[in-house]
PDB file of C-alpha atoms in Angstrom:
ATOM      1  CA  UNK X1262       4.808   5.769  11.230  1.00 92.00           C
ATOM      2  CA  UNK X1263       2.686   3.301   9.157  1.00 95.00           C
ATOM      3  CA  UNK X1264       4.627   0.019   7.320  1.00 97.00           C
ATOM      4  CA  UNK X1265       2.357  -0.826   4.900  1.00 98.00           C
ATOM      5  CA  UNK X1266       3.408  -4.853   2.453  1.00 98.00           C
ATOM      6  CA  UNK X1267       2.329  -4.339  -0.444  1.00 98.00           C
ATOM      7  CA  UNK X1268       2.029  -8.317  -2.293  1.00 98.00           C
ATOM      8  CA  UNK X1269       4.432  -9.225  -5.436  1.00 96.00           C
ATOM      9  CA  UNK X1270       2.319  -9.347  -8.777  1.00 95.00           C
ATOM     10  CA  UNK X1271       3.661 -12.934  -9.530  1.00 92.00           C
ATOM     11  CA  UNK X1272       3.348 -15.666  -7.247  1.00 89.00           C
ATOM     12  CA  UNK X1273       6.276 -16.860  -5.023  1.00 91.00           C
ATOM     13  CA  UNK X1274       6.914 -20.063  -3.135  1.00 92.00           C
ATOM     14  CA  UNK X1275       5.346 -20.224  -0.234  1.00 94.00           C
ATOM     15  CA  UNK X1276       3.797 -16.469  -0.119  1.00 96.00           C
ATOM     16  CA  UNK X1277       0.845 -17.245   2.103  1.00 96.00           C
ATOM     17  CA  UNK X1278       3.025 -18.688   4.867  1.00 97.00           C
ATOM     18  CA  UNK X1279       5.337 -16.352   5.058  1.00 97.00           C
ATOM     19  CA  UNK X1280       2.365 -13.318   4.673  1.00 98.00           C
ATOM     20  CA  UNK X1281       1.414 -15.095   7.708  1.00 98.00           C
ATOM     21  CA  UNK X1282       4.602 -15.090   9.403  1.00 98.00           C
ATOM     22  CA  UNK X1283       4.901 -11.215   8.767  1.00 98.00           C
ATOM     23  CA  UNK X1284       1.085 -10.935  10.041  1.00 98.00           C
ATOM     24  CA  UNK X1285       2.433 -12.757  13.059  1.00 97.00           C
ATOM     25  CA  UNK X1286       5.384 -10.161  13.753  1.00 95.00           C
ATOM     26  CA  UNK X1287       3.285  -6.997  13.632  1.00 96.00           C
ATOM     27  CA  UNK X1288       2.650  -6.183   9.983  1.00 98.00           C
ATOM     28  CA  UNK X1289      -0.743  -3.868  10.466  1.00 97.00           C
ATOM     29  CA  UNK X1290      -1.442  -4.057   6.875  1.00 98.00           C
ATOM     30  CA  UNK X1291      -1.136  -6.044   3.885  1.00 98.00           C
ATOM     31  CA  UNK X1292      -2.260  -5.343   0.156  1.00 98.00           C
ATOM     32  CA  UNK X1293      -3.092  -8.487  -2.221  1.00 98.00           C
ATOM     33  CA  UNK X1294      -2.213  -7.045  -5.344  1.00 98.00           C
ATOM     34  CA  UNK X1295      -2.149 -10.064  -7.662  1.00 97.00           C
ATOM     35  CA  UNK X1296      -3.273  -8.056 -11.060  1.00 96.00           C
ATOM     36  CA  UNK X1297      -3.529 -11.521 -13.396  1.00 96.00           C
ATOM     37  CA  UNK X1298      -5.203 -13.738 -11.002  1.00 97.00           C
ATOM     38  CA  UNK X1299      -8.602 -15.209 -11.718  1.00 98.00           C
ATOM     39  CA  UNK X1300     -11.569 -14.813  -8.683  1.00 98.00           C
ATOM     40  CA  UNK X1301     -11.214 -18.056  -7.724  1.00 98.00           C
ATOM     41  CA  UNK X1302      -7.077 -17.658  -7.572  1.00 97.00           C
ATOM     42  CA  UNK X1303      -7.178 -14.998  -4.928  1.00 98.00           C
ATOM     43  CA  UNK X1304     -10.269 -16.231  -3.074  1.00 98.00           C
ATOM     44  CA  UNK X1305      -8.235 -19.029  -2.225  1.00 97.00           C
ATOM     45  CA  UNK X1306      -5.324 -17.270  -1.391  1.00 97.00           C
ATOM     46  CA  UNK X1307      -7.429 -14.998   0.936  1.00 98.00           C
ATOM     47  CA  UNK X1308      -8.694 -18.198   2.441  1.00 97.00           C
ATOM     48  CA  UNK X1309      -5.173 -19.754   2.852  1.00 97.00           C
ATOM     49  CA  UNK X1310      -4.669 -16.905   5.637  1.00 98.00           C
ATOM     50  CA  UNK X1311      -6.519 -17.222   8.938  1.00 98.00           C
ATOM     51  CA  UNK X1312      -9.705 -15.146   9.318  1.00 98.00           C
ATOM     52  CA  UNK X1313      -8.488 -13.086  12.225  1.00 98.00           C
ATOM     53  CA  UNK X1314      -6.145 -11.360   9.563  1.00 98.00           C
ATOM     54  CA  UNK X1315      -8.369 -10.497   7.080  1.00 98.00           C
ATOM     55  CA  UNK X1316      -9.548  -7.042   8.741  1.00 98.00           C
ATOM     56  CA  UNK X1317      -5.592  -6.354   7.989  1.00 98.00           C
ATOM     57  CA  UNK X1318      -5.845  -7.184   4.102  1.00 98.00           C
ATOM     58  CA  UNK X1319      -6.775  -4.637   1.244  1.00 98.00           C
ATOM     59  CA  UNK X1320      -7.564  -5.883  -1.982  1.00 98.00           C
ATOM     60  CA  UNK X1321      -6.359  -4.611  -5.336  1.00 97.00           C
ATOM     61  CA  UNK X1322      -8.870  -6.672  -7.804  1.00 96.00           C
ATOM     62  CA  UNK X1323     -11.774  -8.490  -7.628  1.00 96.00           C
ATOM     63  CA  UNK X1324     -13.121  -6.009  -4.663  1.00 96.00           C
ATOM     64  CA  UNK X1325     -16.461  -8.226  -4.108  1.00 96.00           C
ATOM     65  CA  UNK X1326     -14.435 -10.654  -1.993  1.00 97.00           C
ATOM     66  CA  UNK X1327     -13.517  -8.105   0.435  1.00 97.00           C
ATOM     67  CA  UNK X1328     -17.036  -7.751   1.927  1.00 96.00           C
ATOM     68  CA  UNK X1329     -17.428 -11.163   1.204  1.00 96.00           C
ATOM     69  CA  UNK X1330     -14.710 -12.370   3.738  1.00 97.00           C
ATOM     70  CA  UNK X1331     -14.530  -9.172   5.752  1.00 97.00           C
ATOM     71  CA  UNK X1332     -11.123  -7.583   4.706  1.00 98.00           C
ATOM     72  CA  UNK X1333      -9.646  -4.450   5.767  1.00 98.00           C
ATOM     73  CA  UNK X1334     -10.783  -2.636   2.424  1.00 98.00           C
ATOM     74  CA  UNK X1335     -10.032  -2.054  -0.960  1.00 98.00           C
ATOM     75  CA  UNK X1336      -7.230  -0.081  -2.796  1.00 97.00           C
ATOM     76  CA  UNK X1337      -8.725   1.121  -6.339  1.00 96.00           C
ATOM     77  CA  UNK X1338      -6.365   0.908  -9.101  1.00 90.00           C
ATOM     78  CA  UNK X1339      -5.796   3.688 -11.486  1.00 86.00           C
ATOM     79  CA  UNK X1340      -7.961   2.225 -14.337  1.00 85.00           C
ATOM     80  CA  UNK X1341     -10.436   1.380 -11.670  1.00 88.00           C
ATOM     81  CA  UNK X1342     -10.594   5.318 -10.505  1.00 88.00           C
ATOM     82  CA  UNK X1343     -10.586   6.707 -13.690  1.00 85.00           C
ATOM     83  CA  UNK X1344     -14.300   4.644 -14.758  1.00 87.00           C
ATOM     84  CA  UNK X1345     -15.592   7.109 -11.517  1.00 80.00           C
ATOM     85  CA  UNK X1346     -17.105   3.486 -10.019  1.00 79.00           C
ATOM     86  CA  UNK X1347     -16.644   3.017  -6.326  1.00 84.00           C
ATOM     87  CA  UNK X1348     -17.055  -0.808  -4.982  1.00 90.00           C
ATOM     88  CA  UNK X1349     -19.601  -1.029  -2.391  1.00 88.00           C
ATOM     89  CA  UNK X1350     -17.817  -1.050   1.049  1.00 94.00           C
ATOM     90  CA  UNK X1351     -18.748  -2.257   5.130  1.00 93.00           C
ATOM     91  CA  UNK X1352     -18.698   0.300   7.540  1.00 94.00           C
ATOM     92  CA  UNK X1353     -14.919   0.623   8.815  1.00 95.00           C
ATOM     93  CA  UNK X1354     -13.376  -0.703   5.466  1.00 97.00           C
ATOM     94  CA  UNK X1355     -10.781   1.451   4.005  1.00 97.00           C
ATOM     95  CA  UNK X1356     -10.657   2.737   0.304  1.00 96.00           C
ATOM     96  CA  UNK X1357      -7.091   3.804  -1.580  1.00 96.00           C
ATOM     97  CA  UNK X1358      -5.953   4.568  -3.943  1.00 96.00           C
ATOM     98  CA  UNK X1359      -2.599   5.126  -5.639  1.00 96.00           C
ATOM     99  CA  UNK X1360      -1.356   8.881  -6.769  1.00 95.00           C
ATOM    100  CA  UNK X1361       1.651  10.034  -9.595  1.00 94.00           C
ATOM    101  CA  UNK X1362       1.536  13.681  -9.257  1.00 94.00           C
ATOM    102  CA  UNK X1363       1.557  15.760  -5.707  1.00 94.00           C
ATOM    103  CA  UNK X1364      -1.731  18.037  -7.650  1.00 93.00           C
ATOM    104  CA  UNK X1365      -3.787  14.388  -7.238  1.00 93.00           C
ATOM    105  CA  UNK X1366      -3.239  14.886  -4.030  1.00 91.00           C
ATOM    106  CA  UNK X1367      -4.265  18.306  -3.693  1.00 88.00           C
ATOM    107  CA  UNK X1368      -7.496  17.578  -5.649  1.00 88.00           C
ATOM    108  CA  UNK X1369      -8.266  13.882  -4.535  1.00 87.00           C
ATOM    109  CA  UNK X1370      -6.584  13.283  -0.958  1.00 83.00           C
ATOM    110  CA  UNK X1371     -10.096  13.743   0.750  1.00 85.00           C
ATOM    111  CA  UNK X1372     -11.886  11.047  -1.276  1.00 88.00           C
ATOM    112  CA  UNK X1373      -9.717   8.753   0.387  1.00 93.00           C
ATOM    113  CA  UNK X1374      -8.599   7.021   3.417  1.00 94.00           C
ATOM    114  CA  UNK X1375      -5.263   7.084   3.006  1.00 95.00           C
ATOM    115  CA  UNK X1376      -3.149   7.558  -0.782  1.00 96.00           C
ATOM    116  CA  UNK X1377       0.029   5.739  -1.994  1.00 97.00           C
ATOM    117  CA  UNK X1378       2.425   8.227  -3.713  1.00 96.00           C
ATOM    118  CA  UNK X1379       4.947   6.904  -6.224  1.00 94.00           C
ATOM    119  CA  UNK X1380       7.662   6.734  -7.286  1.00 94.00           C
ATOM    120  CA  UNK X1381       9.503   8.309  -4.112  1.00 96.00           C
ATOM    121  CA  UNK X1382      12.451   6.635  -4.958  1.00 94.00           C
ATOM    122  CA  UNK X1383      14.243   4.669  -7.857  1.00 89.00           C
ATOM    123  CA  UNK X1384      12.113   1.246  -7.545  1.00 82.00           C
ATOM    124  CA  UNK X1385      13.698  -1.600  -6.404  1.00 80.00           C
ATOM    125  CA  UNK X1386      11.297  -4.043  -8.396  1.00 75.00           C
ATOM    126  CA  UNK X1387      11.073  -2.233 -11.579  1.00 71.00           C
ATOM    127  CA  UNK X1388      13.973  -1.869 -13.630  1.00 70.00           C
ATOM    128  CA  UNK X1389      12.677   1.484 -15.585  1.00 73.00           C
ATOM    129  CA  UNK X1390      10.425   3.131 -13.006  1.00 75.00           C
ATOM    130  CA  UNK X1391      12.673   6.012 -11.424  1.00 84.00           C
ATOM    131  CA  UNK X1392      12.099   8.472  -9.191  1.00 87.00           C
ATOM    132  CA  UNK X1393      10.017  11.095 -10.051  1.00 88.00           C
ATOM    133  CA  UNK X1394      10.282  13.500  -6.877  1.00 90.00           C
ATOM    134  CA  UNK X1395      12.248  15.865  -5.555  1.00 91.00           C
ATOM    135  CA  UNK X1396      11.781  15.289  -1.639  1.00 93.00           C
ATOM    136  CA  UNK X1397      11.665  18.975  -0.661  1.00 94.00           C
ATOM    137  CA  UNK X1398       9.169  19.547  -2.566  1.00 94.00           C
ATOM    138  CA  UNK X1399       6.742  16.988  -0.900  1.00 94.00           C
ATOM    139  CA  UNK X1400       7.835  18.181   2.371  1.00 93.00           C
ATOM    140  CA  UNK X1401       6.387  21.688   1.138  1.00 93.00           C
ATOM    141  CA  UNK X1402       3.432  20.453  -0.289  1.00 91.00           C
ATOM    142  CA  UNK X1403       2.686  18.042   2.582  1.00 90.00           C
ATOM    143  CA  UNK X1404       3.351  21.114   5.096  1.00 87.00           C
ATOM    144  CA  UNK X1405       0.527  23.341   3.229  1.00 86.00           C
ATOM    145  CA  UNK X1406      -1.974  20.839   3.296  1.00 84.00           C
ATOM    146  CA  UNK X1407      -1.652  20.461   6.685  1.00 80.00           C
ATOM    147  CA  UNK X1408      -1.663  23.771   7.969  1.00 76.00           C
ATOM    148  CA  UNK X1409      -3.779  25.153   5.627  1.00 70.00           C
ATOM    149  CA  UNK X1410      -6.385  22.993   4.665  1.00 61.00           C
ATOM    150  CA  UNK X1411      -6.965  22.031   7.977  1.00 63.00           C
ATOM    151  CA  UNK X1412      -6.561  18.550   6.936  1.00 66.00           C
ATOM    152  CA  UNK X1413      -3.400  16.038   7.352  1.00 64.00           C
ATOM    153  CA  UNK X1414      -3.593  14.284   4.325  1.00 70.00           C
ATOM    154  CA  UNK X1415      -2.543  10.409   4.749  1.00 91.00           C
ATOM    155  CA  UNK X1416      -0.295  10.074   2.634  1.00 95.00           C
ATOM    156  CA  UNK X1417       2.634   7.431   2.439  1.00 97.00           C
ATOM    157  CA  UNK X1418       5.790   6.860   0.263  1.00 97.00           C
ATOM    158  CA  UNK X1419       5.605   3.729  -2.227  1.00 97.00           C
ATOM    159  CA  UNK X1420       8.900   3.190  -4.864  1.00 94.00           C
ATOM    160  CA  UNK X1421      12.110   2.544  -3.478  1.00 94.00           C
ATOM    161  CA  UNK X1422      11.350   2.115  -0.053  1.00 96.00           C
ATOM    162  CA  UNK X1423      13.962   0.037   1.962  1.00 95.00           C
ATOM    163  CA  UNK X1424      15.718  -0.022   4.983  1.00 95.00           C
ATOM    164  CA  UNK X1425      18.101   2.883   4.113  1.00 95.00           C
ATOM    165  CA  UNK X1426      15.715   5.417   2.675  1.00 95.00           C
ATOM    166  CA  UNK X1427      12.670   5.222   5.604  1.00 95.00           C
ATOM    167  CA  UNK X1428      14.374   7.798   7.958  1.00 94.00           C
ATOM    168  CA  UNK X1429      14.235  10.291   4.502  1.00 95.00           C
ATOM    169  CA  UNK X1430      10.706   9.068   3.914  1.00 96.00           C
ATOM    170  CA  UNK X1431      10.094  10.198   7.499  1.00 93.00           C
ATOM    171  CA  UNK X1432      11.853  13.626   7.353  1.00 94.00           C
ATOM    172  CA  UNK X1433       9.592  14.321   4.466  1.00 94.00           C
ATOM    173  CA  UNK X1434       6.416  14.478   6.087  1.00 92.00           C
ATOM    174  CA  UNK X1435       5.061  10.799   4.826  1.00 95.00           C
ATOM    175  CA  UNK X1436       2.921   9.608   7.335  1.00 94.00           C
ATOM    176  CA  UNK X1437       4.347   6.021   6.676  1.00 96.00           C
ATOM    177  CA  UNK X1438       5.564   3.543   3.497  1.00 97.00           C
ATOM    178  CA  UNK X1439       4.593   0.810   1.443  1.00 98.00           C
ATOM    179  CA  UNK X1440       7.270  -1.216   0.415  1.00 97.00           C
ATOM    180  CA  UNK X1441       7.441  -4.404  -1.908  1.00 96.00           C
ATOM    181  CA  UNK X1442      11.007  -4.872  -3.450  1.00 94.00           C
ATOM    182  CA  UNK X1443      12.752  -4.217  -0.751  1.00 96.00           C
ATOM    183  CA  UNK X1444      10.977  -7.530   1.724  1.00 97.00           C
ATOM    184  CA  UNK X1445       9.992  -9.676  -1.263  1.00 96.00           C
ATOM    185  CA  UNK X1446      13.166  -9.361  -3.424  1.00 94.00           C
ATOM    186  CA  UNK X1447      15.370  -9.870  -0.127  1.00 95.00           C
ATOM    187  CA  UNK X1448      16.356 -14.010   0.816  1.00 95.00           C
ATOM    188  CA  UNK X1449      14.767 -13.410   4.286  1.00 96.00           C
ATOM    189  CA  UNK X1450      11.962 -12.010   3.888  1.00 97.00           C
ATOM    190  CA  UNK X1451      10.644 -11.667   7.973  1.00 97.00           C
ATOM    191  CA  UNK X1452      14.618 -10.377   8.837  1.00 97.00           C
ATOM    192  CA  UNK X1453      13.888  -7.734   5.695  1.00 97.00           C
ATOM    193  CA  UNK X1454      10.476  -6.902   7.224  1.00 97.00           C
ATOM    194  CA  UNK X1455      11.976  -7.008  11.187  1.00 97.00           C
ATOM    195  CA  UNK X1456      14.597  -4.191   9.776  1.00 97.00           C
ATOM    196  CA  UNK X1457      12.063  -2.170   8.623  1.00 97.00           C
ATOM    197  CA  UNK X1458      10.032  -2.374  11.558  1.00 96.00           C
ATOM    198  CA  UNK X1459      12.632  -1.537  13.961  1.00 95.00           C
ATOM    199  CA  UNK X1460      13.498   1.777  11.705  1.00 93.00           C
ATOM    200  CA  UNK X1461      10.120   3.151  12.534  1.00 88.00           C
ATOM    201  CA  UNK X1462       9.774   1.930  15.833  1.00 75.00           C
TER     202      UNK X1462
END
Protein backbone atom coordinates (compact mmCIF):
# COMPACT_ATOMS: atom_id res chain seq x y z
CA UNK A 1 0.00 0.00 0.00
CA UNK A 2 1.17 3.47 -1.22
CA UNK A 3 1.67 6.55 1.63
CA UNK A 4 1.53 9.33 -0.37
CA UNK A 5 2.48 13.49 1.89
CA UNK A 6 0.68 15.62 0.45
CA UNK A 7 2.43 19.52 1.49
CA UNK A 8 0.29 22.10 3.77
CA UNK A 9 -0.99 25.13 1.57
CA UNK A 10 0.61 27.66 4.08
CA UNK A 11 4.06 27.59 5.01
CA UNK A 12 5.28 26.09 8.35
CA UNK A 13 8.49 26.46 10.30
CA UNK A 14 10.95 24.57 9.17
CA UNK A 15 8.91 22.47 6.35
CA UNK A 16 11.85 21.71 4.10
CA UNK A 17 13.84 20.07 6.90
CA UNK A 18 11.53 18.11 8.18
CA UNK A 19 10.17 17.08 4.27
CA UNK A 20 13.64 15.95 4.32
CA UNK A 21 13.60 14.09 7.41
CA UNK A 22 10.37 12.19 6.19
CA UNK A 23 12.28 11.68 2.67
CA UNK A 24 14.98 10.21 4.86
CA UNK A 25 12.57 7.59 6.68
CA UNK A 26 10.99 6.13 3.56
CA UNK A 27 8.37 8.58 2.35
CA UNK A 28 8.20 7.38 -1.61
CA UNK A 29 6.34 10.40 -2.50
CA UNK A 30 5.77 13.88 -1.74
CA UNK A 31 3.33 16.54 -3.37
CA UNK A 32 4.35 20.43 -3.18
CA UNK A 33 1.09 21.84 -3.17
CA UNK A 34 1.74 25.46 -2.20
CA UNK A 35 -1.40 27.07 -4.28
CA UNK A 36 -0.33 31.03 -3.43
CA UNK A 37 3.29 30.80 -3.94
CA UNK A 38 5.05 32.83 -6.60
CA UNK A 39 7.68 30.73 -9.22
CA UNK A 40 10.43 31.89 -7.60
CA UNK A 41 8.83 30.83 -3.91
CA UNK A 42 8.64 27.18 -4.77
CA UNK A 43 11.72 27.01 -7.00
CA UNK A 44 13.52 27.70 -4.00
CA UNK A 45 11.81 25.49 -1.89
CA UNK A 46 12.38 22.66 -4.48
CA UNK A 47 16.00 23.65 -4.33
CA UNK A 48 16.14 23.67 -0.46
CA UNK A 49 15.70 19.70 -0.81
CA UNK A 50 18.62 17.64 -2.11
CA UNK A 51 18.49 16.63 -5.79
CA UNK A 52 18.43 12.91 -5.18
CA UNK A 53 14.76 13.54 -3.89
CA UNK A 54 13.37 15.32 -6.48
CA UNK A 55 12.38 12.14 -8.71
CA UNK A 56 10.07 11.63 -5.38
CA UNK A 57 8.32 15.20 -5.65
CA UNK A 58 5.06 16.04 -7.71
CA UNK A 59 4.20 19.43 -8.26
CA UNK A 60 0.80 21.06 -7.91
CA UNK A 61 1.57 24.66 -9.68
CA UNK A 62 3.96 26.12 -11.67
CA UNK A 63 4.52 22.54 -13.58
CA UNK A 64 7.57 24.02 -15.79
CA UNK A 65 9.90 23.50 -12.83
CA UNK A 66 9.31 19.91 -12.72
CA UNK A 67 11.19 19.14 -15.97
CA UNK A 68 13.28 21.83 -15.12
CA UNK A 69 14.77 20.13 -11.94
CA UNK A 70 13.72 16.60 -12.79
CA UNK A 71 10.78 15.87 -10.32
CA UNK A 72 8.73 12.89 -10.03
CA UNK A 73 5.76 14.59 -12.05
CA UNK A 74 2.99 16.74 -11.87
CA UNK A 75 -0.50 16.49 -10.18
CA UNK A 76 -3.04 18.77 -12.32
CA UNK A 77 -5.42 20.65 -10.30
CA UNK A 78 -9.06 20.72 -11.02
CA UNK A 79 -9.06 24.19 -12.73
CA UNK A 80 -5.96 23.05 -14.47
CA UNK A 81 -7.95 19.79 -15.98
CA UNK A 82 -10.91 21.42 -16.76
CA UNK A 83 -8.86 24.13 -19.52
CA UNK A 84 -8.13 20.34 -21.35
CA UNK A 85 -4.13 21.62 -21.27
CA UNK A 86 -1.65 18.96 -20.34
CA UNK A 87 2.01 20.30 -19.18
CA UNK A 88 4.66 18.86 -21.22
CA UNK A 89 6.20 15.89 -19.26
CA UNK A 90 9.91 13.61 -19.31
CA UNK A 91 9.60 10.18 -20.01
CA UNK A 92 8.87 8.35 -16.52
CA UNK A 93 7.19 11.49 -14.90
CA UNK A 94 3.88 10.88 -13.43
CA UNK A 95 0.62 12.96 -14.12
CA UNK A 96 -2.52 13.17 -11.39
CA UNK A 97 -4.92 14.35 -10.83
CA UNK A 98 -7.52 14.76 -8.09
CA UNK A 99 -11.29 13.15 -8.44
CA UNK A 100 -14.89 14.14 -6.34
CA UNK A 101 -17.21 11.69 -7.77
CA UNK A 102 -16.46 7.66 -8.21
CA UNK A 103 -18.15 8.35 -12.27
CA UNK A 104 -14.62 10.59 -12.77
CA UNK A 105 -13.16 7.71 -12.17
CA UNK A 106 -15.00 5.55 -14.36
CA UNK A 107 -14.60 8.06 -17.25
CA UNK A 108 -11.05 9.56 -16.49
CA UNK A 109 -8.97 6.86 -14.39
CA UNK A 110 -7.03 5.85 -17.66
CA UNK A 111 -5.78 9.36 -18.49
CA UNK A 112 -3.88 9.09 -15.49
CA UNK A 113 -1.16 7.59 -13.54
CA UNK A 114 -2.60 7.31 -10.52
CA UNK A 115 -6.02 9.61 -9.07
CA UNK A 116 -6.58 11.11 -5.57
CA UNK A 117 -10.22 10.53 -4.43
CA UNK A 118 -11.72 12.85 -1.83
CA UNK A 119 -13.19 13.32 0.65
CA UNK A 120 -12.95 9.59 2.04
CA UNK A 121 -13.31 10.76 5.32
CA UNK A 122 -14.35 13.90 7.45
CA UNK A 123 -11.02 16.09 6.78
CA UNK A 124 -8.85 16.66 9.41
CA UNK A 125 -7.55 20.09 7.92
CA UNK A 126 -10.73 21.51 6.76
CA UNK A 127 -13.26 22.39 9.12
CA UNK A 128 -16.39 22.10 6.51
CA UNK A 129 -15.17 19.48 4.04
CA UNK A 130 -16.98 16.12 5.18
CA UNK A 131 -17.12 12.99 3.93
CA UNK A 132 -18.79 12.43 0.96
CA UNK A 133 -18.59 8.46 0.59
CA UNK A 134 -20.11 5.66 1.64
CA UNK A 135 -17.10 3.05 1.77
CA UNK A 136 -19.04 0.07 0.37
CA UNK A 137 -19.78 1.63 -2.31
CA UNK A 138 -16.11 2.30 -3.46
CA UNK A 139 -15.28 -1.15 -2.60
CA UNK A 140 -18.02 -2.07 -5.36
CA UNK A 141 -17.03 0.29 -7.75
CA UNK A 142 -13.29 -0.35 -7.29
CA UNK A 143 -14.11 -4.28 -7.60
CA UNK A 144 -15.87 -3.70 -11.20
CA UNK A 145 -13.22 -1.81 -12.57
CA UNK A 146 -10.95 -4.27 -11.84
CA UNK A 147 -12.47 -7.27 -12.97
CA UNK A 148 -14.18 -5.93 -15.64
CA UNK A 149 -12.37 -3.43 -17.33
CA UNK A 150 -9.43 -5.32 -17.22
CA UNK A 151 -7.77 -2.47 -15.64
CA UNK A 152 -6.82 -1.81 -11.75
CA UNK A 153 -7.41 1.64 -11.54
CA UNK A 154 -4.78 3.48 -9.09
CA UNK A 155 -6.64 4.94 -7.07
CA UNK A 156 -5.90 6.19 -3.40
CA UNK A 157 -7.94 7.70 -0.46
CA UNK A 158 -7.22 11.56 0.31
CA UNK A 159 -9.62 13.37 3.32
CA UNK A 160 -9.40 12.14 6.65
CA UNK A 161 -6.70 9.87 6.41
CA UNK A 162 -4.88 9.12 9.78
CA UNK A 163 -3.56 6.51 11.69
CA UNK A 164 -6.96 5.02 12.73
CA UNK A 165 -8.82 5.01 9.46
CA UNK A 166 -5.81 3.37 6.97
CA UNK A 167 -6.74 -0.31 7.80
CA UNK A 168 -10.60 0.89 6.44
CA UNK A 169 -8.90 2.68 3.58
CA UNK A 170 -7.25 -0.68 2.91
CA UNK A 171 -10.35 -2.94 3.24
CA UNK A 172 -11.87 -0.74 0.64
CA UNK A 173 -9.88 -1.55 -2.21
CA UNK A 174 -7.61 1.89 -2.20
CA UNK A 175 -4.48 1.02 -3.52
CA UNK A 176 -2.86 3.47 -0.92
CA UNK A 177 -3.51 7.23 0.85
CA UNK A 178 -2.54 10.65 0.79
CA UNK A 179 -2.67 12.22 3.92
CA UNK A 180 -1.94 15.93 5.06
CA UNK A 181 -3.79 16.80 8.40
CA UNK A 182 -3.17 14.01 10.00
CA UNK A 183 1.31 14.40 9.81
CA UNK A 184 1.30 18.18 9.44
CA UNK A 185 -1.36 19.13 12.07
CA UNK A 186 0.30 16.50 14.58
CA UNK A 187 3.46 18.11 17.12
CA UNK A 188 5.75 15.32 15.73
CA UNK A 189 5.47 15.26 12.58
CA UNK A 190 8.23 12.10 11.60
CA UNK A 191 6.50 9.97 14.86
CA UNK A 192 2.93 10.94 12.93
CA UNK A 193 4.47 9.83 9.60
CA UNK A 194 6.50 6.56 11.38
CA UNK A 195 2.74 5.50 12.62
CA UNK A 196 1.47 5.60 9.43
CA UNK A 197 4.14 3.79 7.89
CA UNK A 198 4.16 0.97 10.19
CA UNK A 199 0.12 0.57 9.56
CA UNK A 200 0.83 -0.33 6.00
CA UNK A 201 3.87 -2.10 6.42
Amino acid sequence: MQLILISPPQDVPNEAGLAIELLDQGLSRFHVRKPAWSRAEVAAYLDSIPAHYHPQLVLHSHYSLATELGLGGVHLTAARRHQGTRPTLRPGQTLSTSFHTLAEIREHRRHYNYVFLSPIFDSLSKSDYPAAFALAEITATLGQLRHRAGYAPQVLALGGVDAARLPAVQQAGFVGAAVLGAVWQSPDPVAAFRELQSIIG
